[in-house]
mmCIF file of C-alpha atoms in Angstrom:
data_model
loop_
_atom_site.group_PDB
_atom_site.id
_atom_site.type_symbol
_atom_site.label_atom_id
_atom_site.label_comp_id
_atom_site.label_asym_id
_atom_site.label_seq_id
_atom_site.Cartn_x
_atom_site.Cartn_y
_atom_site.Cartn_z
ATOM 1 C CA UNK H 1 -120.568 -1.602 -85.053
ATOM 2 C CA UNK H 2 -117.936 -1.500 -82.298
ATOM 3 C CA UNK H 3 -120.404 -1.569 -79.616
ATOM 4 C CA UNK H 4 -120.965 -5.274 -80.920
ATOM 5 C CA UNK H 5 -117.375 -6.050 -79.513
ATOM 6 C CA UNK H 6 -118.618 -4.299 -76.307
ATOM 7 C CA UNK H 7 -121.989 -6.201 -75.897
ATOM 8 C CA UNK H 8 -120.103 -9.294 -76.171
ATOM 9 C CA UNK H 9 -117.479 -8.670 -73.711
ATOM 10 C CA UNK H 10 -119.788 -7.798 -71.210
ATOM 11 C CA UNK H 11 -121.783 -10.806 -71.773
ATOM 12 C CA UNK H 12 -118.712 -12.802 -71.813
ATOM 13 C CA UNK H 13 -117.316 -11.588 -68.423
ATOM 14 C CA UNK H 14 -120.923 -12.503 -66.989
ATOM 15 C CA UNK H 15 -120.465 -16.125 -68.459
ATOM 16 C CA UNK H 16 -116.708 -16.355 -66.923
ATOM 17 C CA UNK H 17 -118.251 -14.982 -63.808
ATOM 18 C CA UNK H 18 -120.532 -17.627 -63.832
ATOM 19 C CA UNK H 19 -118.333 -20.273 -64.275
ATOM 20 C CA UNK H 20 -118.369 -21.347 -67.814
ATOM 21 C CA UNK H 21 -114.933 -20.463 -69.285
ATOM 22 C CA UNK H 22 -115.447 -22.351 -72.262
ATOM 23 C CA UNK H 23 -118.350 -20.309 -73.792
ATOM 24 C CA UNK H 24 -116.428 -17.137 -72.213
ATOM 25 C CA UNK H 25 -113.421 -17.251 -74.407
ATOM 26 C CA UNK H 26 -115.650 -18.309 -77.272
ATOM 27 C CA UNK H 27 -117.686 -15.232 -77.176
ATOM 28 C CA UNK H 28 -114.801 -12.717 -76.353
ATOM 29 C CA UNK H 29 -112.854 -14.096 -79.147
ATOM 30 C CA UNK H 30 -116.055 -13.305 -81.866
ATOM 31 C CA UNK H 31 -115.948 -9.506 -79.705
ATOM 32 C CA UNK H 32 -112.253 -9.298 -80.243
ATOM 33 C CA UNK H 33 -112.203 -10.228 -84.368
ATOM 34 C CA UNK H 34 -114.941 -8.078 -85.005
ATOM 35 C CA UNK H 35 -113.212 -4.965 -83.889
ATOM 36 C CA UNK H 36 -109.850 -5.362 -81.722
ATOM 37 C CA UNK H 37 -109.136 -1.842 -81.289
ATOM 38 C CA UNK H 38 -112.448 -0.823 -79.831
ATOM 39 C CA UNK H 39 -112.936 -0.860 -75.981
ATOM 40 C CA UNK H 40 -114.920 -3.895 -76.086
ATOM 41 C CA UNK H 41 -112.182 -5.426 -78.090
ATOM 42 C CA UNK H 42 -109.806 -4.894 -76.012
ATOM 43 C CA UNK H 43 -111.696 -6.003 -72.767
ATOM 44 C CA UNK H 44 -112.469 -8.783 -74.900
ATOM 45 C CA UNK H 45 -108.736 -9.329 -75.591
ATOM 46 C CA UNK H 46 -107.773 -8.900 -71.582
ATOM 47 C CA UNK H 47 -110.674 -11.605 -71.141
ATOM 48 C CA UNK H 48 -108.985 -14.131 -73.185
ATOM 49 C CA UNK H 49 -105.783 -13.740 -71.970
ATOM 50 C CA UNK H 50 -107.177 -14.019 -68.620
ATOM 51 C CA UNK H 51 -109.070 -17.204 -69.222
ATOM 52 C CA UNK H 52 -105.485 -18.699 -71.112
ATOM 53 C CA UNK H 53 -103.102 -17.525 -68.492
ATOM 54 C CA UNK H 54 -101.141 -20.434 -67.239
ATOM 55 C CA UNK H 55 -101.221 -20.867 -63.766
ATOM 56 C CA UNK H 56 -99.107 -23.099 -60.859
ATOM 57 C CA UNK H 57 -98.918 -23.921 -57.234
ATOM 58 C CA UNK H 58 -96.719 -26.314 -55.138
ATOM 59 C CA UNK H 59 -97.365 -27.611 -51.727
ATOM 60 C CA UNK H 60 -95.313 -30.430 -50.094
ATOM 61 C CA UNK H 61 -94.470 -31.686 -46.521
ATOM 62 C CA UNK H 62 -91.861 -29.920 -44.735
ATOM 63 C CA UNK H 63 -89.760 -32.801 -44.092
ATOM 64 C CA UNK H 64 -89.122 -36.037 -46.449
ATOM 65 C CA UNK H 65 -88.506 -39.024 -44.582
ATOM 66 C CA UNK H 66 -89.840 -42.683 -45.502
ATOM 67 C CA UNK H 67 -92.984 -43.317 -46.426
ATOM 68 C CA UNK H 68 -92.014 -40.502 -48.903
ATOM 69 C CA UNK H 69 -94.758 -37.691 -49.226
ATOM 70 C CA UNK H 70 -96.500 -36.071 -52.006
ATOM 71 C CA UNK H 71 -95.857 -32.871 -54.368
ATOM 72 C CA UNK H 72 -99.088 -31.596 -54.462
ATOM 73 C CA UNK H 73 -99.732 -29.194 -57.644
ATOM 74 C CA UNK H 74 -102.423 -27.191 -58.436
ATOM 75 C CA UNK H 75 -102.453 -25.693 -61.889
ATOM 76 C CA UNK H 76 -104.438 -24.491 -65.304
ATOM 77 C CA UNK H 77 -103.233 -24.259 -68.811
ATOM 78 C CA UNK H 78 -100.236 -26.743 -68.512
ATOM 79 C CA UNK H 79 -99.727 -30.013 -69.775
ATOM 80 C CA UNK H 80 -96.341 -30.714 -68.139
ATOM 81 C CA UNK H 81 -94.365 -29.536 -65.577
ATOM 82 C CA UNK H 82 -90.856 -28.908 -64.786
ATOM 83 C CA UNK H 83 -89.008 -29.647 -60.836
ATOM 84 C CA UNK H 84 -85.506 -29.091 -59.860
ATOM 85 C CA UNK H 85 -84.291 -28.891 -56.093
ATOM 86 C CA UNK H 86 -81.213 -26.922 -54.966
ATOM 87 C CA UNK H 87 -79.250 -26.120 -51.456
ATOM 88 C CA UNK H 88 -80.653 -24.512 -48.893
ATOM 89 C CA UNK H 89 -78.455 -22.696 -46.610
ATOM 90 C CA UNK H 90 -80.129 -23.524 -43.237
ATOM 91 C CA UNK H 91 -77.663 -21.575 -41.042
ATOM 92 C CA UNK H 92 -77.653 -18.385 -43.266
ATOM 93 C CA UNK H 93 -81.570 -17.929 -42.972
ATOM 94 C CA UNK H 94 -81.645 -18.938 -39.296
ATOM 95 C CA UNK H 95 -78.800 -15.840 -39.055
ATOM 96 C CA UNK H 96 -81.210 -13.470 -41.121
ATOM 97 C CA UNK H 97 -83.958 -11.346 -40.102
ATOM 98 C CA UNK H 98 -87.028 -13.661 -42.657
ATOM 99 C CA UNK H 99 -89.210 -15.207 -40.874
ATOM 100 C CA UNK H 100 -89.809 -17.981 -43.518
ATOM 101 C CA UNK H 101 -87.364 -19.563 -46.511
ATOM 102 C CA UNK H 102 -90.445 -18.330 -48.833
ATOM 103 C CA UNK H 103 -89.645 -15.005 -48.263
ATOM 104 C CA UNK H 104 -87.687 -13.904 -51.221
ATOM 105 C CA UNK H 105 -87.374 -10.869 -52.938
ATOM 106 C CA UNK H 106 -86.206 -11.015 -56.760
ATOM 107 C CA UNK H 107 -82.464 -11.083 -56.218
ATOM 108 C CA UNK H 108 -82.584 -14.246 -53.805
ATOM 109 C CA UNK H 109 -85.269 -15.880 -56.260
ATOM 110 C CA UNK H 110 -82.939 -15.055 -58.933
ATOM 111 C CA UNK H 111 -79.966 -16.301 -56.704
ATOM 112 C CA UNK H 112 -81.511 -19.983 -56.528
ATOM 113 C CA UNK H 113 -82.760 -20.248 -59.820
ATOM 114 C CA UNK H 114 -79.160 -19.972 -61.048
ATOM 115 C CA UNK H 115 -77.925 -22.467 -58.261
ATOM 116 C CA UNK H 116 -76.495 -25.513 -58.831
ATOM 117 C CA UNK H 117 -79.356 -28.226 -59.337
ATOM 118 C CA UNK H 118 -78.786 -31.366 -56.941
ATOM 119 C CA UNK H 119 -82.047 -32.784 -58.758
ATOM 120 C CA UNK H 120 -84.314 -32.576 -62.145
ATOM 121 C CA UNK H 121 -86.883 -34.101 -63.440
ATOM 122 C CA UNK H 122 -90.351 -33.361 -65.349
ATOM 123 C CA UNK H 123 -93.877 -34.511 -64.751
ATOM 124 C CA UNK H 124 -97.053 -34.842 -67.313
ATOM 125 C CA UNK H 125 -100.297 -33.023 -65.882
ATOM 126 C CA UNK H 126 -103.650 -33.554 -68.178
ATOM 127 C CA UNK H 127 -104.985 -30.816 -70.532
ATOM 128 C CA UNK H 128 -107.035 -28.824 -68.416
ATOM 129 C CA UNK H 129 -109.883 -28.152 -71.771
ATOM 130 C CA UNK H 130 -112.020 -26.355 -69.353
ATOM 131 C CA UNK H 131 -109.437 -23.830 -68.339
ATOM 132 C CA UNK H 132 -110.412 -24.902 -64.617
ATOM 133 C CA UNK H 133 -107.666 -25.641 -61.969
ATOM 134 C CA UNK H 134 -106.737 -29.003 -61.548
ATOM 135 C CA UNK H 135 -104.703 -30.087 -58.805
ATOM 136 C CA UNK H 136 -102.821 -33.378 -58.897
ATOM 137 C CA UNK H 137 -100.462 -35.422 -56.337
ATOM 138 C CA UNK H 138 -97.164 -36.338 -58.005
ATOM 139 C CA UNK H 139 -94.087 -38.517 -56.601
ATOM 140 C CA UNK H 140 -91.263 -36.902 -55.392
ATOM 141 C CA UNK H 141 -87.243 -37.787 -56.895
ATOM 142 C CA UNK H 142 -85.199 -38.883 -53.279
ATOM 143 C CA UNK H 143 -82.126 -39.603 -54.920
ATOM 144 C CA UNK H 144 -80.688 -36.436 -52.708
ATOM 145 C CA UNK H 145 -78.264 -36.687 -49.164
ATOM 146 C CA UNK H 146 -80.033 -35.681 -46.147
ATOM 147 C CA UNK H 147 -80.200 -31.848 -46.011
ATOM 148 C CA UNK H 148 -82.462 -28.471 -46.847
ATOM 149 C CA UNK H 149 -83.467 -28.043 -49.821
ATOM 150 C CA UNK H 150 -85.871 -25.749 -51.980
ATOM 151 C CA UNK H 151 -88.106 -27.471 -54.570
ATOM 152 C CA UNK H 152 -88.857 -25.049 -57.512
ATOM 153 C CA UNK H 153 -91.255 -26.317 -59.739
ATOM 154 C CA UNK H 154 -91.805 -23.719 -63.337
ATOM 155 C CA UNK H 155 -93.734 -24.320 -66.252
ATOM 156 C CA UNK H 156 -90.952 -24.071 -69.212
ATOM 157 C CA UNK H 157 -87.787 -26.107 -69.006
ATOM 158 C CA UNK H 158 -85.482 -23.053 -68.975
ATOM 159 C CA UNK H 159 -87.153 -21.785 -65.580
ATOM 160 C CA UNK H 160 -86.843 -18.386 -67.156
ATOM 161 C CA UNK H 161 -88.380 -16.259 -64.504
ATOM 162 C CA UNK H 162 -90.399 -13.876 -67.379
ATOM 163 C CA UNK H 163 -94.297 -14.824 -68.220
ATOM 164 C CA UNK H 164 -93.643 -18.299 -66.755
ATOM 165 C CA UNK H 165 -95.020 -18.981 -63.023
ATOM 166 C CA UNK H 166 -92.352 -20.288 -60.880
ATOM 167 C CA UNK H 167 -93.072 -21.598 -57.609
ATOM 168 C CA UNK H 168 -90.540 -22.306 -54.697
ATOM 169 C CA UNK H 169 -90.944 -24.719 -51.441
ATOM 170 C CA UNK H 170 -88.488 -25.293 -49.264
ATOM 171 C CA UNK H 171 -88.237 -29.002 -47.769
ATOM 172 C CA UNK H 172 -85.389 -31.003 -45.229
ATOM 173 C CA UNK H 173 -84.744 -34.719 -46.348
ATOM 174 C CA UNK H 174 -84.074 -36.384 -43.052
ATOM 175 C CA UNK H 175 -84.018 -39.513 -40.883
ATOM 176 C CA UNK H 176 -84.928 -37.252 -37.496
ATOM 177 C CA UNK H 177 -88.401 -36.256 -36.374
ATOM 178 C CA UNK H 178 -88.588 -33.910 -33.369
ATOM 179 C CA UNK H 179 -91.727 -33.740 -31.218
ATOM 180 C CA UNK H 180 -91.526 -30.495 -29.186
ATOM 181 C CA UNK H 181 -93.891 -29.695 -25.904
ATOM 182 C CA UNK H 182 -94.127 -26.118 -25.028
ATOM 183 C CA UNK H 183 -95.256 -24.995 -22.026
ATOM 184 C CA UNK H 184 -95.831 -21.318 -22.829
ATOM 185 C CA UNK H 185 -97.027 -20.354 -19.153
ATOM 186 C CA UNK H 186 -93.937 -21.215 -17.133
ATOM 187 C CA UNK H 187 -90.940 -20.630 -20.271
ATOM 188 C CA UNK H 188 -90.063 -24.104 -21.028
ATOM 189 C CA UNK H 189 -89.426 -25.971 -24.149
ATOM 190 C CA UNK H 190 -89.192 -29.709 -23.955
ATOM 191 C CA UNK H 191 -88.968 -32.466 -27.007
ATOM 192 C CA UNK H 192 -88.151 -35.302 -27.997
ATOM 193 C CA UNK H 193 -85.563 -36.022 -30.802
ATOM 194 C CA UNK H 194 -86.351 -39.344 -33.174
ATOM 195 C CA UNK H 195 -85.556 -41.644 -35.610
ATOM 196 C CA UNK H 196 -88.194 -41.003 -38.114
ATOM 197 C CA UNK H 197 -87.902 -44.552 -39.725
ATOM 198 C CA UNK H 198 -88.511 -46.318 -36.028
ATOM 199 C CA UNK H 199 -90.059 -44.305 -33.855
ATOM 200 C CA UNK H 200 -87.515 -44.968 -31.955
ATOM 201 C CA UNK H 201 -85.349 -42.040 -29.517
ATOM 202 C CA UNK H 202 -82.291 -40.552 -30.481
ATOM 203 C CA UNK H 203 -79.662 -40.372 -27.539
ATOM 204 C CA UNK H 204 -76.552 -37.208 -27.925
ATOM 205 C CA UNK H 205 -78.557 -35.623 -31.320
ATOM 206 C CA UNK H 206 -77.575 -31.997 -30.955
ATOM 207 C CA UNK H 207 -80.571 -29.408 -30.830
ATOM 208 C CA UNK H 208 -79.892 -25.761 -30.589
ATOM 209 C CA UNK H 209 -82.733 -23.198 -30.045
ATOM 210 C CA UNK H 210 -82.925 -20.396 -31.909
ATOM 211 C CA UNK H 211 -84.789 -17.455 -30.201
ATOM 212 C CA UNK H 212 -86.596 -14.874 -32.460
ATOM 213 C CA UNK H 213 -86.836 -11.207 -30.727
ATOM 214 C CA UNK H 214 -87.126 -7.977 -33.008
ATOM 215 C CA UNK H 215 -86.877 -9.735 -35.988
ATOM 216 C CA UNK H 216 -83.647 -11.236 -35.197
ATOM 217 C CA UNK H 217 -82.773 -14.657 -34.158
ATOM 218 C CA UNK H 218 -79.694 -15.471 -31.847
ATOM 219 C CA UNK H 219 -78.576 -19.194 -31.129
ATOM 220 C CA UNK H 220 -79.033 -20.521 -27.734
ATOM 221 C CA UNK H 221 -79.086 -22.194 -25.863
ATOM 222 C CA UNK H 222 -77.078 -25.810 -27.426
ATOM 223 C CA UNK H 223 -78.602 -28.687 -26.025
ATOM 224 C CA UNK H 224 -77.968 -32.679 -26.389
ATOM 225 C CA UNK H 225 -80.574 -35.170 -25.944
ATOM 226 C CA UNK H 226 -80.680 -37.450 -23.122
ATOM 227 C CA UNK H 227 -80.750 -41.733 -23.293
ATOM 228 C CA UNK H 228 -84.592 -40.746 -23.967
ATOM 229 C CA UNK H 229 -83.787 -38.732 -26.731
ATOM 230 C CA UNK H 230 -85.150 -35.636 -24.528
ATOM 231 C CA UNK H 231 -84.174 -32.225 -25.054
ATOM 232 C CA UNK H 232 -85.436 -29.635 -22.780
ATOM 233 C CA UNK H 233 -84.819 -25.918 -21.724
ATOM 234 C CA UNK H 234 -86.164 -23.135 -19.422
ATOM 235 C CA UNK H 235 -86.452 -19.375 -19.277
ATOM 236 C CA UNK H 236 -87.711 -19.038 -22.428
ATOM 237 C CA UNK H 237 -90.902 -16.790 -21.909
ATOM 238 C CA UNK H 238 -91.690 -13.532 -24.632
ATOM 239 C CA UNK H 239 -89.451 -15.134 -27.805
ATOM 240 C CA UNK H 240 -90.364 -17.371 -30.894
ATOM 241 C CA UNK H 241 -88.035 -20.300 -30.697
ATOM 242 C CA UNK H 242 -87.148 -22.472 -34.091
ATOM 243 C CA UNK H 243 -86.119 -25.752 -32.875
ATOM 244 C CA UNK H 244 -82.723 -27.191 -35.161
ATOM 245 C CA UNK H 245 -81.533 -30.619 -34.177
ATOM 246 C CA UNK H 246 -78.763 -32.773 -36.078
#
């Protein structure tokens, strides 16, 4: 009777609830033979594809600089996965009114996927049997000039951007580091600009600020470090200041 199909799909979203997505998929897939087109079938159905669905998710450090940091990669339902990296147009999103590289709407994700790739490689990840997230800590490729970059990582080859997640980080593979002091009370910005392999200061680096008001960002002022490698500025009370030193 179809309201087998519906006893077992409820019984198997209390399992999944409870954790056990094994025995979950089991018992929706006996709901969904016995009678597909019923309602329990097809929650049953939904269930399985739910418990199947590959996931993915990419974290890294902002910048890459010696000792070399990690890709981290969280994931279900994938036994490999796929990296390229590609340009990143600092200038042009410091000039635009996102907030953050990540924000990208479907054109500009589109945009980058059919960029030019700078780097590729693939990566193994173990069967996840359990249908659990795993998360994992993979090497990065350096083999890139200093610059911005976005590392896409996707679970097919192709990086066909249809049923396959895609996920985008953006990174800067540099030799500076830039230790910033803001004193928020009295409008002035002060940092340090540094060599990232020594520790040690960086003398006539350029650093300008850019100053965020209304969603906008305007550059300004342009700055050069000191024999200290100090930058600093004034006036700067009510804006959000991004800090870009070369």
């Amino acid at each position: 009777h179809p309201l087998s199909s519906l006893a077992l799909a409820q019984l198997a979203q209390q399992i999944h609830a409870a954790g056990d997505w094994v025995e979950a998929r089991k018992l929706a897939l006996q709901g969904l033979q016995r009678f597909p087109a019923s309602r329990g079938g097809i929650d049953c159905f939904n269930l399985v594809k739910q418990i199947e669905a590959p996931e993915l998710q990419l974290a890294t450090e902002r910048v890459w600089a010696a000792p070399w940091p990690s890709i981290k990669v969280t994931y279900r339902n994938l036994t490999k996965v796929h990296f390229k990296v590609v340009s990143f147009d600092v200038d042009a999103h410091l000039k635009s009114n996102r907030y953050s590289p990540l924000q990208l709407d479907e054109n500009q994700r589109r945009a980058l996927l059919a960029q030019p790739t700078a780097l590729r490689w693939s990566a193994d990840l173990a069967a996840t049997d359990d249908y659990q997230q795993k998360q994992v800590e993979l090497p990065p490729q350096t083999d890139l000039k200093p610059g911005a970059y976005y590392l896409i990582a996707s679970a097919n080859e192709q990086f066909t951007d249809n049923n396959n997640p895609i996920q985008f980080c953006e990174f800067w593979l540099s030799n500076l580091s830039i230790v910033v002091r803001n004193r928020h009370g009295d409008g002035i910005l002060e940092g340090f600009v540094l060599d990232s392999r020594t520790g040690d200061p960086l003398a006539g680096a350029d650093v300008t600020l850019w100053q965020r008001r209304n969603n906008f960002r305007t550059p300004g002022p342009n700055l050069k470090t000191d024999a200290n490698g100090l930058f600093r500025a004034e006036n700067l009370s009510g804006v959000s200041i991004t800090v870009d030193a070369r």
